XYZ file of C-alpha atoms in Angstrom:
265
model
C 97.553 83.153 82.299
C 100.979 85.567 80.057
C 102.212 83.278 77.298
C 105.301 84.745 78.657
C 106.208 82.256 82.501
C 106.250 78.016 81.562
C 103.886 75.971 82.667
C 105.030 75.018 85.634
C 105.147 78.645 86.609
C 101.697 78.584 85.648
C 100.276 75.834 87.585
C 102.309 77.399 90.721
C 100.624 80.546 89.984
C 96.679 78.318 90.381
C 97.973 76.225 93.079
C 98.115 79.502 95.236
C 95.115 80.512 94.333
C 93.588 77.183 94.738
C 95.469 77.294 98.321
C 93.847 80.038 98.742
C 90.822 80.048 97.996
C 89.718 77.646 100.472
C 92.017 78.447 102.857
C 88.312 81.392 102.374
C 86.006 78.392 102.193
C 87.147 77.268 105.558
C 87.241 80.015 107.345
C 83.256 80.767 105.998
C 81.853 77.023 106.243
C 83.692 77.327 110.354
C 81.727 80.702 110.727
C 78.975 79.043 109.910
C 78.752 75.231 111.014
C 79.381 77.561 114.583
C 76.648 80.040 114.478
C 74.034 76.425 112.641
C 75.796 75.257 115.847
C 74.468 77.735 117.900
C 71.006 78.589 116.881
C 70.197 74.286 117.031
C 71.732 74.458 120.926
C 69.157 77.400 121.543
C 66.377 76.045 119.708
C 67.019 72.733 121.434
C 67.696 73.893 125.163
C 71.322 72.437 124.819
C 72.688 76.613 126.605
C 70.369 79.318 128.093
C 69.635 81.389 125.250
C 68.831 84.169 128.121
C 72.171 83.994 128.849
C 73.476 83.263 125.526
C 70.442 85.185 123.493
C 71.196 83.192 119.538
C 71.676 84.079 115.941
C 68.692 84.623 114.333
C 67.675 86.358 118.077
C 70.907 89.052 116.917
C 70.406 89.212 113.196
C 66.321 90.704 114.263
C 67.266 93.348 117.359
C 69.925 93.367 114.555
C 67.505 94.682 112.080
C 65.173 96.543 114.922
C 68.010 98.809 116.065
C 69.363 99.686 112.308
C 65.702 100.901 111.418
C 65.688 103.324 113.812
C 68.510 104.270 112.939
C 70.096 103.420 117.364
C 71.677 102.096 115.755
C 74.549 103.562 112.836
C 74.221 106.708 115.836
C 76.461 104.073 118.085
C 78.414 102.313 115.845
C 78.928 106.202 113.585
C 80.997 107.458 117.575
C 82.578 104.411 118.620
C 83.922 104.150 114.566
C 85.100 108.111 114.487
C 87.354 107.595 118.528
C 88.728 104.537 116.767
C 89.677 105.539 114.048
C 90.488 109.201 115.886
C 93.222 107.012 118.514
C 94.286 105.170 115.690
C 95.884 107.662 113.763
C 96.832 110.001 117.064
C 98.366 106.345 118.272
C 100.306 105.800 115.425
C 101.109 108.690 113.978
C 103.164 109.835 117.371
C 104.330 106.681 117.839
C 106.029 106.826 114.646
C 107.388 110.887 115.754
C 108.639 110.170 118.819
C 110.333 106.699 117.500
C 111.847 108.926 114.247
C 113.196 111.014 117.036
C 114.700 108.658 119.730
C 116.053 107.163 116.378
C 117.320 111.058 116.082
C 119.272 110.888 119.155
C 120.501 108.287 120.267
C 121.724 109.879 123.772
C 117.199 110.820 124.429
C 117.197 107.191 123.251
C 118.963 105.645 126.421
C 117.390 107.884 128.371
C 114.226 107.778 127.598
C 114.900 103.838 127.711
C 113.449 103.059 131.415
C 110.547 104.921 131.360
C 109.282 103.810 128.070
C 109.341 100.535 129.321
C 107.712 100.785 132.535
C 105.581 102.535 130.550
C 104.646 99.537 128.448
C 104.153 97.717 131.708
C 101.624 100.034 133.457
C 98.030 98.415 132.253
C 96.957 101.618 130.848
C 92.863 100.763 130.389
C 93.483 101.064 135.099
C 95.089 104.757 134.428
C 91.921 105.827 131.540
C 89.771 107.212 134.897
C 92.954 109.091 136.016
C 93.449 109.412 131.753
C 88.623 110.809 131.749
C 89.428 112.822 134.982
C 92.525 114.627 133.443
C 91.402 115.257 129.565
C 86.720 115.170 130.093
C 84.329 113.309 129.818
C 83.735 113.221 126.327
C 84.546 112.363 123.447
C 88.241 114.631 123.837
C 89.199 110.588 126.848
C 88.077 108.157 125.067
C 90.885 108.724 122.210
C 93.470 110.292 124.408
C 92.568 107.451 125.987
C 93.059 104.915 122.486
C 96.556 107.200 122.610
C 97.547 106.294 125.535
C 97.227 102.572 124.848
C 98.573 102.275 121.837
C 101.770 105.453 121.904
C 104.178 102.782 123.673
C 103.441 100.934 121.463
C 103.924 102.043 118.338
C 106.914 103.514 119.356
C 109.104 100.282 121.164
C 107.834 98.917 117.888
C 108.889 101.076 115.403
C 112.852 101.685 117.452
C 113.856 98.924 117.741
C 112.913 98.383 113.565
C 114.424 101.952 113.095
C 117.784 100.135 114.746
C 117.475 96.723 113.294
C 118.936 98.117 110.237
C 121.825 97.146 108.127
C 125.113 99.368 109.641
C 126.660 98.421 106.336
C 124.092 100.425 104.429
C 124.363 103.025 106.618
C 128.164 103.625 106.836
C 127.606 103.113 102.606
C 125.276 106.595 102.554
C 127.444 107.550 105.255
C 130.593 107.613 102.724
C 129.206 108.790 100.041
C 128.134 111.745 101.498
C 124.411 111.194 102.542
C 122.427 113.189 105.440
C 120.835 112.147 109.032
C 117.919 112.578 106.220
C 119.251 111.493 103.068
C 119.121 108.610 105.452
C 116.650 107.677 106.700
C 114.159 108.422 104.220
C 115.988 105.858 101.437
C 117.071 102.885 103.742
C 115.597 102.800 107.338
C 112.176 103.735 106.438
C 111.361 100.979 103.627
C 113.331 99.065 105.804
C 110.591 99.385 108.021
C 107.458 98.714 106.355
C 106.743 95.560 107.295
C 107.179 96.490 110.916
C 104.874 99.873 110.832
C 102.835 97.143 108.868
C 102.132 95.142 112.172
C 101.901 97.659 114.556
C 99.252 99.109 112.019
C 97.819 95.688 112.987
C 97.839 95.651 116.958
C 96.496 99.327 117.271
C 93.310 98.166 115.304
C 93.060 96.030 117.862
C 94.292 98.493 121.188
C 92.717 101.735 119.552
C 89.806 99.600 120.013
C 90.749 98.101 124.085
C 90.815 102.511 124.509
C 87.167 102.910 123.332
C 85.327 100.721 124.387
C 86.889 100.580 128.166
C 86.603 104.889 127.726
C 82.903 104.324 126.425
C 82.505 101.361 130.129
C 83.431 104.479 132.097
C 81.730 108.317 130.546
C 80.304 108.180 126.774
C 76.238 107.731 126.425
C 76.471 106.579 123.372
C 78.984 104.282 120.947
C 79.310 100.050 120.699
C 80.430 99.820 124.454
C 77.514 101.627 125.818
C 75.269 99.140 124.439
C 77.187 96.782 125.802
C 76.778 98.279 129.024
C 73.789 99.800 128.613
C 72.285 96.108 127.713
C 74.857 93.778 130.921
C 72.534 97.345 132.874
C 69.053 95.970 132.416
C 69.294 92.450 131.852
C 69.165 92.072 127.567
C 72.236 90.103 127.286
C 71.051 90.042 123.091
C 71.733 93.687 123.035
C 75.271 93.042 124.418
C 75.729 89.645 121.767
C 74.914 91.736 118.929
C 77.584 94.773 119.960
C 80.222 91.885 120.747
C 79.197 91.317 116.895
C 79.493 94.485 115.414
C 82.617 94.915 117.340
C 84.336 92.141 116.384
C 82.810 92.690 111.348
C 83.973 95.900 112.138
C 87.622 95.240 113.953
C 88.136 92.373 110.954
C 86.872 95.193 108.557
C 90.010 97.020 109.448
C 92.690 94.962 109.616
C 91.449 93.553 106.155
C 92.413 97.056 105.014
C 95.249 97.181 106.872
C 96.656 93.886 104.938
C 95.597 95.366 101.835
C 97.863 98.655 102.474
C 100.081 95.832 103.612
C 99.961 93.428 99.438
C 100.509 97.209 98.347
C 104.440 98.059 100.114
C 105.435 95.204 100.318
C 104.826 95.373 95.849
C 106.426 98.515 96.413
């Protein structure tokens, strides 16, 4: 610890680190306990392993698919589609939100349409979107974009409008342009909302990709889930779900690290 801080502050920092470590250990412990209980239940026939599989079987299947090289092909396709959908939905949503903040007229004109679009079940529209765009990667990516873009627009626009008006008046008094106001006040104030929206969009993008792969894909995690269900190999389904959860958690962690850096900034 630095010699410039007091003993009380040093103890406070130590307690914070200890609390974070204990939380992490507890989280890992709950996961391990759940997996062990699942394995024991399968071993003693407390559950029907045909329907639920079990961790050791899922691990063996994972190794088989990994050695064959098929697994990384499916995972790579799904991750690529998700990243493209995530970036597309987020960037387009932010651009539209900036446009709505810039023009009060269009914000009021488009408000009921945004509410209507947000209430529509986007996953139910996936077949139509894929027919319009195409049955390849493009259709799946556009489905992911469609699911996340409206949420991004509404969250970011609400955050832009919630900025302290006194700060905006102060900059206006000093002759600041609208662009300068956005750069110096509106955007920095909306960073926390942006980070929260990114976390939400990760899940929404995965929803769009998996739904699209259910419908038309011949590769990807969604395809593995559908294939496993069709041939009644539910261990493939469970393995795919585990992979989906792990990759989603990693992407979420990356956003959390970025959020921590932006908060410091």
